[in-house]
């Protein structure tokens, strides 16, 4: 069983990377952080609904596009804050205020550069999200899990400008560019390999 000092050391579960400090940071978003920590002490595989807007905002993307954004953040950018999967959505934890500012930045960008960006759901003040459990059962496929788990009491969180940059880069990577003009649909096609 868990001890008071190490609430997430239960060996029956695979550790997802959430440390005691990371759990404390997540719990700090709620109205009753000690109650949340007590729940996780008793049931470490229990997801919890937490409010956004104080400790973090969350940008929810379709899983594939979110993966492209995460790749850009880690390969070409500063990295990411905590990231979770919830069903077919990727949850990128962001600095408070991002949910309010990111949509206007996306609208401000040139339409051609953001056309390939799917709708991003921004959760901020007044919203709540389901946070994956600190631990997941070893042989189950949870509907939610951590990809980049919180591990400190003050994790670095990207702001709206960084997430805008990652979304634009991810959209560009998804678009195939060809140096050839599109084929004329009415053109006749000849098999030149049969020439004599």
GROMACS .gro file of C-alpha atoms in nm, residues 19-133:
model
  115
   19UNK     CA    1   0.535   1.234  -0.899
   20UNK     CA    2   0.406   1.342  -0.560
   21UNK     CA    3   0.504   1.701  -0.649
   22UNK     CA    4   0.322   1.673  -0.984
   23UNK     CA    5   0.011   1.541  -0.811
   24UNK     CA    6   0.028   1.828  -0.562
   25UNK     CA    7   0.045   2.076  -0.851
   26UNK     CA    8  -0.257   1.917  -1.022
   27UNK     CA    9  -0.453   1.912  -0.696
   28UNK     CA   10  -0.371   2.280  -0.637
   29UNK     CA   11  -0.605   2.366  -0.926
   30UNK     CA   12  -0.906   2.247  -0.726
   31UNK     CA   13  -1.093   2.413  -0.443
   32UNK     CA   14  -0.994   2.137  -0.197
   33UNK     CA   15  -0.644   2.017  -0.290
   34UNK     CA   16  -0.600   1.802   0.024
   35UNK     CA   17  -0.922   1.616  -0.057
   36UNK     CA   18  -0.798   1.544  -0.408
   37UNK     CA   19  -0.465   1.417  -0.274
   38UNK     CA   20  -0.648   1.204  -0.016
   39UNK     CA   21  -0.864   1.055  -0.294
   40UNK     CA   22  -0.552   0.971  -0.495
   41UNK     CA   23  -0.390   0.829  -0.182
   42UNK     CA   24  -0.683   0.593  -0.142
   43UNK     CA   25  -0.749   0.531  -0.514
   44UNK     CA   26  -0.436   0.617  -0.719
   45UNK     CA   27  -0.595   0.499  -1.045
   46UNK     CA   28  -0.895   0.736  -1.017
   47UNK     CA   29  -0.926   1.020  -1.270
   48UNK     CA   30  -1.049   1.351  -1.125
   49UNK     CA   31  -1.231   1.653  -1.268
   50UNK     CA   32  -1.037   1.974  -1.200
   51UNK     CA   33  -1.111   2.337  -1.285
   52UNK     CA   34  -0.902   2.525  -1.539
   53UNK     CA   35  -0.788   2.885  -1.527
   54UNK     CA   36  -0.582   2.911  -1.208
   55UNK     CA   37  -0.300   2.655  -1.214
   56UNK     CA   38  -0.335   2.575  -1.584
   57UNK     CA   39  -0.544   2.608  -1.899
   58UNK     CA   40  -0.588   2.317  -2.138
   59UNK     CA   41  -0.590   2.313  -2.519
   60UNK     CA   42  -0.767   2.003  -2.650
   61UNK     CA   43  -0.684   1.887  -3.004
   62UNK     CA   44  -0.773   1.585  -3.217
   63UNK     CA   45  -0.517   1.314  -3.132
   64UNK     CA   46  -0.333   1.307  -3.466
   65UNK     CA   47  -0.301   1.685  -3.496
   66UNK     CA   48  -0.204   1.707  -3.129
   67UNK     CA   49   0.070   1.453  -3.192
   68UNK     CA   50   0.203   1.671  -3.475
   69UNK     CA   51   0.198   1.974  -3.246
   70UNK     CA   52   0.379   1.779  -2.973
   71UNK     CA   53   0.642   1.664  -3.224
   72UNK     CA   54   0.703   2.026  -3.331
   73UNK     CA   55   0.726   2.141  -2.969
   74UNK     CA   56   0.988   1.879  -2.882
   75UNK     CA   57   1.184   1.867  -3.211
   76UNK     CA   58   1.197   2.237  -3.302
   77UNK     CA   59   1.070   2.426  -3.000
   78UNK     CA   60   1.101   2.457  -2.624
   79UNK     CA   61   0.926   2.129  -2.533
   80UNK     CA   62   0.587   2.105  -2.368
   81UNK     CA   63   0.423   2.113  -2.033
   82UNK     CA   64   0.220   1.813  -1.915
   83UNK     CA   65   0.025   1.637  -2.190
   84UNK     CA   66  -0.252   1.379  -2.153
   85UNK     CA   67  -0.470   1.169  -2.381
   86UNK     CA   68  -0.843   1.150  -2.320
   87UNK     CA   69  -1.016   0.917  -2.562
   88UNK     CA   70  -0.938   1.059  -2.909
   89UNK     CA   71  -0.823   1.400  -2.784
   90UNK     CA   72  -0.484   1.526  -2.675
   91UNK     CA   73  -0.482   1.766  -2.381
   92UNK     CA   74  -0.195   2.015  -2.383
   93UNK     CA   75  -0.161   2.185  -2.045
   94UNK     CA   76  -0.087   2.554  -2.096
   95UNK     CA   77  -0.023   2.871  -1.899
   96UNK     CA   78  -0.332   3.032  -1.742
   97UNK     CA   79  -0.483   3.282  -1.985
   98UNK     CA   80  -0.399   3.075  -2.293
   99UNK     CA   81  -0.761   2.967  -2.345
  100UNK     CA   82  -0.870   3.329  -2.372
  101UNK     CA   83  -0.586   3.446  -2.600
  102UNK     CA   84  -0.516   3.152  -2.835
  103UNK     CA   85  -0.846   3.168  -3.032
  104UNK     CA   86  -0.793   3.536  -3.113
  105UNK     CA   87  -0.433   3.466  -3.221
  106UNK     CA   88  -0.558   3.190  -3.452
  107UNK     CA   89  -0.814   3.428  -3.605
  108UNK     CA   90  -0.546   3.695  -3.646
  109UNK     CA   91  -0.315   3.463  -3.841
  110UNK     CA   92  -0.352   3.458  -4.218
  111UNK     CA   93  -0.636   3.228  -4.322
  112UNK     CA   94  -0.413   3.032  -4.560
  113UNK     CA   95  -0.174   2.946  -4.279
  114UNK     CA   96  -0.445   2.826  -4.039
  115UNK     CA   97  -0.688   2.655  -4.277
  116UNK     CA   98  -0.534   2.314  -4.203
  117UNK     CA   99  -0.565   2.364  -3.827
  118UNK     CA  100  -0.864   2.173  -3.689
  119UNK     CA  101  -1.077   2.344  -3.425
  120UNK     CA  102  -0.885   2.363  -3.099
  121UNK     CA  103  -1.094   2.350  -2.782
  122UNK     CA  104  -0.955   2.593  -2.526
  123UNK     CA  105  -1.048   2.536  -2.161
  124UNK     CA  106  -0.986   2.823  -1.920
  125UNK     CA  107  -1.163   3.006  -1.639
  126UNK     CA  108  -1.507   2.856  -1.578
  127UNK     CA  109  -1.419   2.524  -1.747
  128UNK     CA  110  -1.321   2.189  -1.598
  129UNK     CA  111  -1.146   1.887  -1.744
  130UNK     CA  112  -1.100   1.524  -1.650
  131UNK     CA  113  -0.741   1.472  -1.541
  132UNK     CA  114  -0.596   1.121  -1.584
  133UNK     CA  115  -0.512   0.928  -1.271
   0.00000   0.00000   0.00000
